[in-house]
């Protein structure tokens, strides 16, 4: 059976790209096409070198682990080791599902044309078979993770947050809202919605007591000194919710936010605090809303 090196490269490039794409979607990573393609190409080149048996070291288990880490780093650029290992774990779980589905489909279609060499399954099956297998696996794994996410317990939906703003720290309970995709539109910065009564120690009361006027562009009730300091700091954040399709929040960038969930703790440096001028709940179970993108 004749195997063409260019087909090995193309097949692995396609598989790697779709696996990395699925991994990124599951982890809600910011996907950059060029980084993803370059990472996939690294994995595809490894497959070609491994198939050609240029160096025995290329088939070692340790090198495969190192390659996975490099691919994840190139594709998603995780900011810390905890995030790195989480990405690598999901990458491997996704790869196992993709590999199993693709191999099963290939075996059903043309079992006589399958060859295994240096850990690679190769064959003369058409590329559409590979593509169909990856699409089926893609749907399966995203459906599985969606079901798992939907089973999240009530306890898992709450976490402690500490917001540092203007040198002051405010601690409260935030609810993890899977439907909260709120971002500041210009910089695409994620937003944590916080009750305004929590912020009196770190934002002037003249601002917090006149939120509606400020949203309308009226700064007449704000002392000149405070207006000069805060006019450039305040952000206008549009939002849509049930019963209010064109709402607007006033926001301000936090110095940093520490998020504690179960045994995890993470510090976020790029977060906008959206100031809500009412109470989020009647009983005060939580006083902030946080999108799943900020989950540690």
C-alpha atoms as an extended CHARMM CRD file, in Angstrom:
* protein
*
       296  EXT
         1         1  UNK       CA              0.0000000000        0.0000000000        0.0000000000  PROA      1               0.0000000000
         2         2  UNK       CA              1.4150000000        3.3860000000       -1.0480000000  PROA      2               0.0000000000
         3         3  UNK       CA              1.2030000000        6.2100000000        1.4940000000  PROA      3               0.0000000000
         4         4  UNK       CA              1.9510000000        9.7500000000        0.3700000000  PROA      4               0.0000000000
         5         5  UNK       CA              3.7080000000       12.0320000000        2.8290000000  PROA      5               0.0000000000
         6         6  UNK       CA              1.6550000000       15.0610000000        1.7850000000  PROA      6               0.0000000000
         7         7  UNK       CA             -1.5500000000       13.1730000000        2.6610000000  PROA      7               0.0000000000
         8         8  UNK       CA             -0.1380000000       12.2730000000        6.0830000000  PROA      8               0.0000000000
         9         9  UNK       CA              0.6140000000       15.9540000000        6.6370000000  PROA      9               0.0000000000
        10        10  UNK       CA             -2.8140000000       17.1560000000        5.4500000000  PROA      10              0.0000000000
        11        11  UNK       CA             -4.7610000000       14.5250000000        7.4170000000  PROA      11              0.0000000000
        12        12  UNK       CA             -2.9420000000       15.3090000000       10.6580000000  PROA      12              0.0000000000
        13        13  UNK       CA             -3.1920000000       19.0490000000       10.0810000000  PROA      13              0.0000000000
        14        14  UNK       CA             -6.9830000000       18.7190000000        9.7150000000  PROA      14              0.0000000000
        15        15  UNK       CA             -7.3290000000       16.4810000000       12.7620000000  PROA      15              0.0000000000
        16        16  UNK       CA             -5.1080000000       18.6630000000       14.9530000000  PROA      16              0.0000000000
        17        17  UNK       CA             -6.9250000000       21.8340000000       13.9170000000  PROA      17              0.0000000000
        18        18  UNK       CA            -10.3730000000       20.4530000000       14.7450000000  PROA      18              0.0000000000
        19        19  UNK       CA             -9.1870000000       18.9100000000       18.0380000000  PROA      19              0.0000000000
        20        20  UNK       CA             -7.6040000000       22.2100000000       19.1050000000  PROA      20              0.0000000000
        21        21  UNK       CA            -10.7160000000       24.1020000000       18.0170000000  PROA      21              0.0000000000
        22        22  UNK       CA            -12.9440000000       21.8050000000       20.1020000000  PROA      22              0.0000000000
        23        23  UNK       CA            -10.5490000000       22.1350000000       23.0660000000  PROA      23              0.0000000000
        24        24  UNK       CA            -10.6530000000       25.9180000000       22.7880000000  PROA      24              0.0000000000
        25        25  UNK       CA            -14.4600000000       25.9910000000       22.6270000000  PROA      25              0.0000000000
        26        26  UNK       CA            -14.7980000000       23.6850000000       25.6450000000  PROA      26              0.0000000000
        27        27  UNK       CA            -12.3380000000       25.7710000000       27.6860000000  PROA      27              0.0000000000
        28        28  UNK       CA            -13.7590000000       29.0590000000       26.3430000000  PROA      28              0.0000000000
        29        29  UNK       CA            -10.3050000000       30.1240000000       25.2370000000  PROA      29              0.0000000000
        30        30  UNK       CA             -9.8160000000       33.1050000000       22.9600000000  PROA      30              0.0000000000
        31        31  UNK       CA             -9.1430000000       31.3820000000       19.6250000000  PROA      31              0.0000000000
        32        32  UNK       CA             -6.6720000000       32.9650000000       17.2270000000  PROA      32              0.0000000000
        33        33  UNK       CA             -6.7140000000       31.2500000000       13.8370000000  PROA      33              0.0000000000
        34        34  UNK       CA             -3.0240000000       31.7520000000       13.0000000000  PROA      34              0.0000000000
        35        35  UNK       CA             -1.8390000000       30.4150000000       16.3640000000  PROA      35              0.0000000000
        36        36  UNK       CA             -4.2010000000       27.4410000000       16.0710000000  PROA      36              0.0000000000
        37        37  UNK       CA             -3.0510000000       26.5970000000       12.5320000000  PROA      37              0.0000000000
        38        38  UNK       CA              0.6400000000       26.9390000000       13.4550000000  PROA      38              0.0000000000
        39        39  UNK       CA              0.1410000000       24.6780000000       16.4900000000  PROA      39              0.0000000000
        40        40  UNK       CA             -1.6690000000       22.1110000000       14.3100000000  PROA      40              0.0000000000
        41        41  UNK       CA              1.1670000000       22.2620000000       11.7870000000  PROA      41              0.0000000000
        42        42  UNK       CA              3.7140000000       21.4600000000       14.5050000000  PROA      42              0.0000000000
        43        43  UNK       CA              1.7520000000       18.3170000000       15.3840000000  PROA      43              0.0000000000
        44        44  UNK       CA              1.3900000000       17.3570000000       11.7230000000  PROA      44              0.0000000000
        45        45  UNK       CA              5.1330000000       17.7570000000       11.0830000000  PROA      45              0.0000000000
        46        46  UNK       CA              5.8150000000       15.5450000000       14.1010000000  PROA      46              0.0000000000
        47        47  UNK       CA              3.5390000000       12.8880000000       12.5930000000  PROA      47              0.0000000000
        48        48  UNK       CA              5.4340000000       12.9740000000        9.2870000000  PROA      48              0.0000000000
        49        49  UNK       CA              8.8280000000       12.7480000000       11.0150000000  PROA      49              0.0000000000
        50        50  UNK       CA              7.5620000000        9.9130000000       13.2120000000  PROA      50              0.0000000000
        51        51  UNK       CA              6.1510000000        8.0140000000       10.2130000000  PROA      51              0.0000000000
        52        52  UNK       CA              9.4060000000        8.3340000000        8.2700000000  PROA      52              0.0000000000
        53        53  UNK       CA             11.3850000000        7.0390000000       11.2900000000  PROA      53              0.0000000000
        54        54  UNK       CA             13.9820000000        9.7640000000       10.8610000000  PROA      54              0.0000000000
        55        55  UNK       CA             14.9300000000        9.6200000000       14.5550000000  PROA      55              0.0000000000
        56        56  UNK       CA             13.9000000000        7.0050000000       17.1170000000  PROA      56              0.0000000000
        57        57  UNK       CA             13.4720000000        9.7000000000       19.7720000000  PROA      57              0.0000000000
        58        58  UNK       CA             10.4670000000       11.0270000000       17.8680000000  PROA      58              0.0000000000
        59        59  UNK       CA              8.4140000000        8.0120000000       18.9840000000  PROA      59              0.0000000000
        60        60  UNK       CA              9.1760000000        8.4530000000       22.7030000000  PROA      60              0.0000000000
        61        61  UNK       CA              6.3350000000        8.9660000000       25.1790000000  PROA      61              0.0000000000
        62        62  UNK       CA              8.0970000000       11.8900000000       26.8660000000  PROA      62              0.0000000000
        63        63  UNK       CA              8.4840000000       13.7630000000       23.5960000000  PROA      63              0.0000000000
        64        64  UNK       CA              4.7860000000       13.3270000000       22.8430000000  PROA      64              0.0000000000
        65        65  UNK       CA              3.9450000000       14.9360000000       26.1960000000  PROA      65              0.0000000000
        66        66  UNK       CA              6.3450000000       17.8090000000       25.4930000000  PROA      66              0.0000000000
        67        67  UNK       CA              4.8380000000       18.2430000000       22.0180000000  PROA      67              0.0000000000
        68        68  UNK       CA              1.3260000000       18.4430000000       23.5140000000  PROA      68              0.0000000000
        69        69  UNK       CA              2.4290000000       21.1350000000       25.9510000000  PROA      69              0.0000000000
        70        70  UNK       CA              4.1080000000       23.1210000000       23.1570000000  PROA      70              0.0000000000
        71        71  UNK       CA              1.0030000000       22.8300000000       20.9540000000  PROA      71              0.0000000000
        72        72  UNK       CA             -1.2620000000       24.0520000000       23.7740000000  PROA      72              0.0000000000
        73        73  UNK       CA              1.1030000000       26.9250000000       24.5610000000  PROA      73              0.0000000000
        74        74  UNK       CA              1.2800000000       28.0020000000       20.9150000000  PROA      74              0.0000000000
        75        75  UNK       CA             -2.4840000000       27.7010000000       20.3730000000  PROA      75              0.0000000000
        76        76  UNK       CA             -3.8300000000       29.2910000000       23.5740000000  PROA      76              0.0000000000
        77        77  UNK       CA             -0.8940000000       30.8910000000       25.4530000000  PROA      77              0.0000000000
        78        78  UNK       CA             -2.1310000000       29.9210000000       28.9730000000  PROA      78              0.0000000000
        79        79  UNK       CA             -1.0430000000       32.4480000000       31.5940000000  PROA      79              0.0000000000
        80        80  UNK       CA             -0.1280000000       30.0550000000       34.4180000000  PROA      80              0.0000000000
        81        81  UNK       CA              0.7970000000       26.4200000000       35.0440000000  PROA      81              0.0000000000
        82        82  UNK       CA             -2.6190000000       25.5350000000       36.4650000000  PROA      82              0.0000000000
        83        83  UNK       CA             -4.3160000000       26.7480000000       33.2900000000  PROA      83              0.0000000000
        84        84  UNK       CA             -1.6740000000       24.9890000000       31.1790000000  PROA      84              0.0000000000
        85        85  UNK       CA             -2.2890000000       21.5660000000       32.7250000000  PROA      85              0.0000000000
        86        86  UNK       CA             -6.0560000000       22.0450000000       32.5580000000  PROA      86              0.0000000000
        87        87  UNK       CA             -5.7320000000       22.8250000000       28.8330000000  PROA      87              0.0000000000
        88        88  UNK       CA             -3.4710000000       19.8180000000       28.2560000000  PROA      88              0.0000000000
        89        89  UNK       CA             -5.8830000000       17.4990000000       30.0920000000  PROA      89              0.0000000000
        90        90  UNK       CA             -8.8860000000       18.6280000000       28.0400000000  PROA      90              0.0000000000
        91        91  UNK       CA             -6.7420000000       18.4190000000       24.8910000000  PROA      91              0.0000000000
        92        92  UNK       CA             -5.9610000000       14.7420000000       25.6150000000  PROA      92              0.0000000000
        93        93  UNK       CA             -9.5570000000       13.8790000000       26.5120000000  PROA      93              0.0000000000
        94        94  UNK       CA            -10.7150000000       15.5010000000       23.2910000000  PROA      94              0.0000000000
        95        95  UNK       CA             -8.0080000000       13.6960000000       21.3010000000  PROA      95              0.0000000000
        96        96  UNK       CA             -9.0530000000       10.2960000000       22.7000000000  PROA      96              0.0000000000
        97        97  UNK       CA            -12.6720000000       10.8730000000       21.6710000000  PROA      97              0.0000000000
        98        98  UNK       CA            -11.6830000000       12.1210000000       18.2110000000  PROA      98              0.0000000000
        99        99  UNK       CA             -9.2490000000        9.2510000000       17.6890000000  PROA      99              0.0000000000
       100       100  UNK       CA            -11.7610000000        6.6200000000       18.7450000000  PROA      100             0.0000000000
       101       101  UNK       CA            -14.5600000000        7.9440000000       16.5430000000  PROA      101             0.0000000000
       102       102  UNK       CA            -12.3100000000        8.5150000000       13.5160000000  PROA      102             0.0000000000
       103       103  UNK       CA            -10.7040000000        5.0740000000       13.7540000000  PROA      103             0.0000000000
       104       104  UNK       CA            -14.0850000000        3.3490000000       14.1900000000  PROA      104             0.0000000000
       105       105  UNK       CA            -15.4400000000        5.1070000000       11.1160000000  PROA      105             0.0000000000
       106       106  UNK       CA            -12.3500000000        4.3370000000        9.0370000000  PROA      106             0.0000000000
       107       107  UNK       CA            -12.4780000000        0.6650000000       10.0920000000  PROA      107             0.0000000000
       108       108  UNK       CA            -16.1460000000        0.3780000000        9.0830000000  PROA      108             0.0000000000
       109       109  UNK       CA            -15.5580000000        2.0400000000        5.7230000000  PROA      109             0.0000000000
       110       110  UNK       CA            -12.3420000000        0.2930000000        4.5680000000  PROA      110             0.0000000000
       111       111  UNK       CA            -10.6960000000       -1.9990000000        7.1210000000  PROA      111             0.0000000000
       112       112  UNK       CA             -8.3800000000       -3.5470000000        4.5380000000  PROA      112             0.0000000000
       113       113  UNK       CA             -6.6670000000       -0.2160000000        3.8300000000  PROA      113             0.0000000000
       114       114  UNK       CA             -5.5000000000        0.5400000000        7.3590000000  PROA      114             0.0000000000
       115       115  UNK       CA             -1.8240000000        0.5240000000        8.3070000000  PROA      115             0.0000000000
       116       116  UNK       CA             -0.2750000000        1.2750000000       11.6890000000  PROA      116             0.0000000000
       117       117  UNK       CA              3.2820000000        2.5540000000       11.8420000000  PROA      117             0.0000000000
       118       118  UNK       CA              5.0540000000        4.2250000000       14.7880000000  PROA      118             0.0000000000
       119       119  UNK       CA              1.7240000000        4.7630000000       16.5260000000  PROA      119             0.0000000000
       120       120  UNK       CA              0.0600000000        6.3410000000       13.4720000000  PROA      120             0.0000000000
       121       121  UNK       CA             -2.9740000000        4.9290000000       11.7100000000  PROA      121             0.0000000000
       122       122  UNK       CA             -2.5870000000        5.4550000000        7.9680000000  PROA      122             0.0000000000
       123       123  UNK       CA             -4.4970000000        4.4220000000        4.8850000000  PROA      123             0.0000000000
       124       124  UNK       CA             -5.7100000000        5.1850000000        1.3990000000  PROA      124             0.0000000000
       125       125  UNK       CA             -9.1870000000        6.1470000000        2.6230000000  PROA      125             0.0000000000
       126       126  UNK       CA            -10.4190000000        9.5070000000        1.2660000000  PROA      126             0.0000000000
       127       127  UNK       CA            -10.0230000000       12.7180000000        3.2500000000  PROA      127             0.0000000000
       128       128  UNK       CA            -13.8150000000       13.0300000000        3.4610000000  PROA      128             0.0000000000
       129       129  UNK       CA            -13.8000000000        9.9760000000        5.7410000000  PROA      129             0.0000000000
       130       130  UNK       CA            -11.4240000000       11.7540000000        8.1290000000  PROA      130             0.0000000000
       131       131  UNK       CA            -13.5060000000       14.9190000000        7.9370000000  PROA      131             0.0000000000
       132       132  UNK       CA            -16.7630000000       13.0600000000        8.6490000000  PROA      132             0.0000000000
       133       133  UNK       CA            -15.1880000000       11.3190000000       11.6260000000  PROA      133             0.0000000000
       134       134  UNK       CA            -13.9240000000       14.5560000000       13.1170000000  PROA      134             0.0000000000
       135       135  UNK       CA            -17.3040000000       16.2540000000       12.6660000000  PROA      135             0.0000000000
       136       136  UNK       CA            -19.0890000000       13.3720000000       14.4340000000  PROA      136             0.0000000000
       137       137  UNK       CA            -16.5390000000       13.4580000000       17.2640000000  PROA      137             0.0000000000
       138       138  UNK       CA            -16.7880000000       17.2510000000       17.4640000000  PROA      138             0.0000000000
       139       139  UNK       CA            -20.5680000000       17.0830000000       17.9500000000  PROA      139             0.0000000000
       140       140  UNK       CA            -20.2880000000       14.2160000000       20.4510000000  PROA      140             0.0000000000
       141       141  UNK       CA            -17.7500000000       15.8560000000       22.7240000000  PROA      141             0.0000000000
       142       142  UNK       CA            -19.4010000000       19.2910000000       22.7250000000  PROA      142             0.0000000000
       143       143  UNK       CA            -22.7500000000       17.6480000000       23.5260000000  PROA      143             0.0000000000
       144       144  UNK       CA            -21.1510000000       15.6790000000       26.3680000000  PROA      144             0.0000000000
       145       145  UNK       CA            -19.5460000000       18.7580000000       27.9190000000  PROA      145             0.0000000000
       146       146  UNK       CA            -22.7920000000       20.7120000000       27.5460000000  PROA      146             0.0000000000
       147       147  UNK       CA            -24.6430000000       17.9990000000       29.4810000000  PROA      147             0.0000000000
       148       148  UNK       CA            -21.9640000000       17.9880000000       32.1940000000  PROA      148             0.0000000000
       149       149  UNK       CA            -22.1430000000       21.7860000000       32.4960000000  PROA      149             0.0000000000
       150       150  UNK       CA            -25.9260000000       21.6240000000       32.7990000000  PROA      150             0.0000000000
       151       151  UNK       CA            -25.5590000000       19.2930000000       35.8120000000  PROA      151             0.0000000000
       152       152  UNK       CA            -23.5970000000       21.8950000000       37.7780000000  PROA      152             0.0000000000
       153       153  UNK       CA            -24.7660000000       21.9610000000       41.4000000000  PROA      153             0.0000000000
       154       154  UNK       CA            -26.1160000000       25.0320000000       43.1430000000  PROA      154             0.0000000000
       155       155  UNK       CA            -23.0740000000       25.0880000000       45.4240000000  PROA      155             0.0000000000
       156       156  UNK       CA            -20.7570000000       25.2640000000       42.4190000000  PROA      156             0.0000000000
       157       157  UNK       CA            -22.6210000000       28.3180000000       41.1240000000  PROA      157             0.0000000000
       158       158  UNK       CA            -21.3170000000       30.6000000000       43.8840000000  PROA      158             0.0000000000
       159       159  UNK       CA            -17.8290000000       31.8120000000       44.6650000000  PROA      159             0.0000000000
       160       160  UNK       CA            -16.0930000000       34.4020000000       46.8160000000  PROA      160             0.0000000000
       161       161  UNK       CA            -14.5700000000       37.4060000000       45.0880000000  PROA      161             0.0000000000
       162       162  UNK       CA            -12.3580000000       40.2220000000       46.3690000000  PROA      162             0.0000000000
       163       163  UNK       CA            -12.3840000000       43.3610000000       44.2140000000  PROA      163             0.0000000000
       164       164  UNK       CA             -9.4890000000       45.7940000000       44.5790000000  PROA      164             0.0000000000
       165       165  UNK       CA            -10.4870000000       49.2610000000       43.4130000000  PROA      165             0.0000000000
       166       166  UNK       CA             -8.8150000000       52.6080000000       44.1640000000  PROA      166             0.0000000000
       167       167  UNK       CA             -6.6900000000       50.9710000000       46.8620000000  PROA      167             0.0000000000
       168       168  UNK       CA             -9.6900000000       49.4930000000       48.7020000000  PROA      168             0.0000000000
       169       169  UNK       CA            -10.7930000000       45.8480000000       48.7770000000  PROA      169             0.0000000000
       170       170  UNK       CA            -14.4390000000       44.7460000000       48.6910000000  PROA      170             0.0000000000
       171       171  UNK       CA            -15.3010000000       41.1160000000       49.4010000000  PROA      171             0.0000000000
       172       172  UNK       CA            -18.6080000000       39.5310000000       48.4770000000  PROA      172             0.0000000000
       173       173  UNK       CA            -20.3160000000       36.4300000000       47.0730000000  PROA      173             0.0000000000
       174       174  UNK       CA            -20.7730000000       36.2520000000       43.3030000000  PROA      174             0.0000000000
       175       175  UNK       CA            -23.0430000000       33.9480000000       41.3590000000  PROA      175             0.0000000000
       176       176  UNK       CA            -21.5510000000       32.2360000000       38.3290000000  PROA      176             0.0000000000
       177       177  UNK       CA            -24.0260000000       33.0960000000       35.5740000000  PROA      177             0.0000000000
       178       178  UNK       CA            -23.5870000000       30.8790000000       32.4930000000  PROA      178             0.0000000000
       179       179  UNK       CA            -25.6960000000       33.3060000000       30.4830000000  PROA      179             0.0000000000
       180       180  UNK       CA            -23.6080000000       36.3300000000       31.4280000000  PROA      180             0.0000000000
       181       181  UNK       CA            -21.4920000000       37.1930000000       28.3770000000  PROA      181             0.0000000000
       182       182  UNK       CA            -21.3070000000       40.8770000000       29.2750000000  PROA      182             0.0000000000
       183       183  UNK       CA            -18.1990000000       42.6800000000       28.0200000000  PROA      183             0.0000000000
       184       184  UNK       CA            -17.0690000000       46.2700000000       27.6590000000  PROA      184             0.0000000000
       185       185  UNK       CA            -17.6190000000       46.7820000000       23.9130000000  PROA      185             0.0000000000
       186       186  UNK       CA            -14.4640000000       48.7480000000       23.0160000000  PROA      186             0.0000000000
       187       187  UNK       CA            -11.8180000000       46.6080000000       24.7420000000  PROA      187             0.0000000000
       188       188  UNK       CA            -13.8650000000       43.3630000000       24.9480000000  PROA      188             0.0000000000
       189       189  UNK       CA            -13.0530000000       43.2060000000       28.6720000000  PROA      189             0.0000000000
       190       190  UNK       CA            -15.2630000000       40.8740000000       30.7870000000  PROA      190             0.0000000000
       191       191  UNK       CA            -17.6240000000       42.5470000000       33.2600000000  PROA      191             0.0000000000
       192       192  UNK       CA            -18.5770000000       41.5850000000       36.8220000000  PROA      192             0.0000000000
       193       193  UNK       CA            -21.9110000000       43.1680000000       37.7960000000  PROA      193             0.0000000000
       194       194  UNK       CA            -21.8190000000       44.4670000000       41.3960000000  PROA      194             0.0000000000
       195       195  UNK       CA            -24.4840000000       46.1310000000       43.5610000000  PROA      195             0.0000000000
       196       196  UNK       CA            -23.6690000000       49.8200000000       43.9360000000  PROA      196             0.0000000000
       197       197  UNK       CA            -24.1110000000       49.7770000000       47.7320000000  PROA      197             0.0000000000
       198       198  UNK       CA            -20.9550000000       47.6620000000       48.0310000000  PROA      198             0.0000000000
       199       199  UNK       CA            -18.8320000000       50.3450000000       46.3940000000  PROA      199             0.0000000000
       200       200  UNK       CA            -19.3040000000       53.3770000000       48.6540000000  PROA      200             0.0000000000
       201       201  UNK       CA            -15.8800000000       52.8460000000       50.2420000000  PROA      201             0.0000000000
       202       202  UNK       CA            -14.0120000000       53.0210000000       46.9500000000  PROA      202             0.0000000000
       203       203  UNK       CA            -16.1040000000       55.2170000000       44.5880000000  PROA      203             0.0000000000
       204       204  UNK       CA            -17.3930000000       58.7000000000       45.5090000000  PROA      204             0.0000000000
       205       205  UNK       CA            -21.0050000000       58.7380000000       46.6590000000  PROA      205             0.0000000000
       206       206  UNK       CA            -21.6630000000       61.6260000000       44.2610000000  PROA      206             0.0000000000
       207       207  UNK       CA            -21.1990000000       59.1540000000       41.3990000000  PROA      207             0.0000000000
       208       208  UNK       CA            -23.0410000000       56.2160000000       42.9670000000  PROA      208             0.0000000000
       209       209  UNK       CA            -26.0390000000       58.3570000000       43.8980000000  PROA      209             0.0000000000
       210       210  UNK       CA            -26.4570000000       59.7500000000       40.3690000000  PROA      210             0.0000000000
       211       211  UNK       CA            -25.9690000000       56.7140000000       38.1500000000  PROA      211             0.0000000000
       212       212  UNK       CA            -29.0570000000       57.3380000000       36.0300000000  PROA      212             0.0000000000
       213       213  UNK       CA            -28.0680000000       60.9500000000       35.3310000000  PROA      213             0.0000000000
       214       214  UNK       CA            -24.5140000000       59.9370000000       34.4130000000  PROA      214             0.0000000000
       215       215  UNK       CA            -25.7940000000       57.2860000000       32.0000000000  PROA      215             0.0000000000
       216       216  UNK       CA            -27.7300000000       60.0670000000       30.2990000000  PROA      216             0.0000000000
       217       217  UNK       CA            -24.5750000000       62.1910000000       30.0550000000  PROA      217             0.0000000000
       218       218  UNK       CA            -25.5920000000       64.5980000000       32.8090000000  PROA      218             0.0000000000
       219       219  UNK       CA            -22.5870000000       65.4720000000       35.0350000000  PROA      219             0.0000000000
       220       220  UNK       CA            -24.1440000000       68.6250000000       36.5320000000  PROA      220             0.0000000000
       221       221  UNK       CA            -24.5480000000       67.1090000000       40.0080000000  PROA      221             0.0000000000
       222       222  UNK       CA            -20.9280000000       65.9390000000       40.1710000000  PROA      222             0.0000000000
       223       223  UNK       CA            -18.3160000000       68.2310000000       41.7910000000  PROA      223             0.0000000000
       224       224  UNK       CA            -15.7540000000       69.4900000000       39.2880000000  PROA      224             0.0000000000
       225       225  UNK       CA            -12.8140000000       67.7520000000       40.9790000000  PROA      225             0.0000000000
       226       226  UNK       CA            -14.5360000000       64.3370000000       40.9350000000  PROA      226             0.0000000000
       227       227  UNK       CA            -15.7680000000       64.8780000000       37.3840000000  PROA      227             0.0000000000
       228       228  UNK       CA            -12.2290000000       65.5730000000       36.1440000000  PROA      228             0.0000000000
       229       229  UNK       CA            -10.9010000000       62.4550000000       37.8590000000  PROA      229             0.0000000000
       230       230  UNK       CA            -13.6220000000       60.0000000000       36.8800000000  PROA      230             0.0000000000
       231       231  UNK       CA            -14.9770000000       61.1580000000       33.5350000000  PROA      231             0.0000000000
       232       232  UNK       CA            -12.2360000000       59.3050000000       31.6380000000  PROA      232             0.0000000000
       233       233  UNK       CA            -12.3820000000       56.2660000000       33.9480000000  PROA      233             0.0000000000
       234       234  UNK       CA            -16.0880000000       55.5020000000       33.5950000000  PROA      234             0.0000000000
       235       235  UNK       CA            -17.1950000000       52.9930000000       30.9440000000  PROA      235             0.0000000000
       236       236  UNK       CA            -20.6190000000       52.7200000000       29.3320000000  PROA      236             0.0000000000
       237       237  UNK       CA            -21.6440000000       49.0790000000       28.9530000000  PROA      237             0.0000000000
       238       238  UNK       CA            -24.7230000000       48.1540000000       26.8820000000  PROA      238             0.0000000000
       239       239  UNK       CA            -26.6440000000       45.0270000000       27.8650000000  PROA      239             0.0000000000
       240       240  UNK       CA            -29.8060000000       43.1250000000       27.0550000000  PROA      240             0.0000000000
       241       241  UNK       CA            -31.9290000000       41.2350000000       29.5550000000  PROA      241             0.0000000000
       242       242  UNK       CA            -35.4460000000       39.9490000000       29.9720000000  PROA      242             0.0000000000
       243       243  UNK       CA            -37.7220000000       42.9860000000       29.9360000000  PROA      243             0.0000000000
       244       244  UNK       CA            -34.9430000000       45.4110000000       29.0210000000  PROA      244             0.0000000000
       245       245  UNK       CA            -33.5200000000       45.0000000000       25.5380000000  PROA      245             0.0000000000
       246       246  UNK       CA            -31.3960000000       48.1470000000       25.4140000000  PROA      246             0.0000000000
       247       247  UNK       CA            -30.0620000000       48.6740000000       28.9240000000  PROA      247             0.0000000000
       248       248  UNK       CA            -26.8940000000       50.4710000000       29.9560000000  PROA      248             0.0000000000
       249       249  UNK       CA            -24.5500000000       50.0150000000       32.9160000000  PROA      249             0.0000000000
       250       250  UNK       CA            -21.8880000000       52.3480000000       34.2040000000  PROA      250             0.0000000000
       251       251  UNK       CA            -18.5870000000       50.5730000000       34.7910000000  PROA      251             0.0000000000
       252       252  UNK       CA            -15.0680000000       51.1630000000       36.0410000000  PROA      252             0.0000000000
       253       253  UNK       CA            -11.9160000000       49.0800000000       35.6510000000  PROA      253             0.0000000000
       254       254  UNK       CA            -10.8430000000       47.2010000000       38.7790000000  PROA      254             0.0000000000
       255       255  UNK       CA             -7.1950000000       47.1190000000       39.8330000000  PROA      255             0.0000000000
       256       256  UNK       CA             -7.5570000000       43.3550000000       40.1740000000  PROA      256             0.0000000000
       257       257  UNK       CA            -10.1070000000       40.7450000000       41.1860000000  PROA      257             0.0000000000
       258       258  UNK       CA             -9.3660000000       37.6380000000       43.2440000000  PROA      258             0.0000000000
       259       259  UNK       CA            -11.7830000000       34.7780000000       42.5980000000  PROA      259             0.0000000000
       260       260  UNK       CA            -12.0730000000       31.8140000000       44.9720000000  PROA      260             0.0000000000
       261       261  UNK       CA            -14.0680000000       28.7510000000       43.9090000000  PROA      261             0.0000000000
       262       262  UNK       CA            -13.8620000000       25.4820000000       45.8720000000  PROA      262             0.0000000000
       263       263  UNK       CA            -10.0970000000       24.7560000000       46.1360000000  PROA      263             0.0000000000
       264       264  UNK       CA             -9.1620000000       27.1110000000       43.3010000000  PROA      264             0.0000000000
       265       265  UNK       CA             -8.0340000000       30.7110000000       43.5120000000  PROA      265             0.0000000000
       266       266  UNK       CA             -7.1530000000       32.9920000000       40.6230000000  PROA      266             0.0000000000
       267       267  UNK       CA             -6.3390000000       36.6820000000       40.2130000000  PROA      267             0.0000000000
       268       268  UNK       CA             -7.7100000000       38.5640000000       37.2070000000  PROA      268             0.0000000000
       269       269  UNK       CA             -6.0880000000       41.8600000000       36.2160000000  PROA      269             0.0000000000
       270       270  UNK       CA             -8.3630000000       42.7560000000       33.3330000000  PROA      270             0.0000000000
       271       271  UNK       CA            -11.9250000000       43.1130000000       34.6560000000  PROA      271             0.0000000000
       272       272  UNK       CA            -14.5490000000       45.8630000000       34.5160000000  PROA      272             0.0000000000
       273       273  UNK       CA            -16.8880000000       46.3510000000       37.4780000000  PROA      273             0.0000000000
       274       274  UNK       CA            -20.4070000000       47.0590000000       36.2130000000  PROA      274             0.0000000000
       275       275  UNK       CA            -22.3190000000       49.1440000000       38.7760000000  PROA      275             0.0000000000
       276       276  UNK       CA            -25.9060000000       47.9590000000       39.3200000000  PROA      276             0.0000000000
       277       277  UNK       CA            -28.1330000000       50.4760000000       41.1060000000  PROA      277             0.0000000000
       278       278  UNK       CA            -30.5290000000       47.9110000000       42.6150000000  PROA      278             0.0000000000
       279       279  UNK       CA            -30.3090000000       44.6650000000       44.5920000000  PROA      279             0.0000000000
       280       280  UNK       CA            -29.6210000000       41.4680000000       42.6720000000  PROA      280             0.0000000000
       281       281  UNK       CA            -31.6080000000       39.3170000000       45.1290000000  PROA      281             0.0000000000
       282       282  UNK       CA            -34.2320000000       39.9210000000       47.8160000000  PROA      282             0.0000000000
       283       283  UNK       CA            -32.3780000000       37.9470000000       50.4960000000  PROA      283             0.0000000000
       284       284  UNK       CA            -28.8270000000       38.9660000000       49.5730000000  PROA      284             0.0000000000
       285       285  UNK       CA            -27.5340000000       35.4420000000       48.8140000000  PROA      285             0.0000000000
       286       286  UNK       CA            -25.0890000000       37.0570000000       46.4010000000  PROA      286             0.0000000000
       287       287  UNK       CA            -24.3030000000       40.6350000000       45.4660000000  PROA      287             0.0000000000
       288       288  UNK       CA            -22.4090000000       40.1900000000       42.2070000000  PROA      288             0.0000000000
       289       289  UNK       CA            -22.8370000000       38.3610000000       38.8970000000  PROA      289             0.0000000000
       290       290  UNK       CA            -19.8680000000       36.8460000000       37.1260000000  PROA      290             0.0000000000
       291       291  UNK       CA            -19.6760000000       35.2610000000       33.6650000000  PROA      291             0.0000000000
       292       292  UNK       CA            -18.3800000000       31.7270000000       33.2110000000  PROA      292             0.0000000000
       293       293  UNK       CA            -15.3980000000       33.1550000000       31.2920000000  PROA      293             0.0000000000
       294       294  UNK       CA            -13.9760000000       34.3710000000       34.6230000000  PROA      294             0.0000000000
       295       295  UNK       CA            -14.3850000000       30.9980000000       36.3310000000  PROA      295             0.0000000000
       296       296  UNK       CA            -11.0140000000       29.9050000000       37.8160000000  PROA      296             0.0000000000
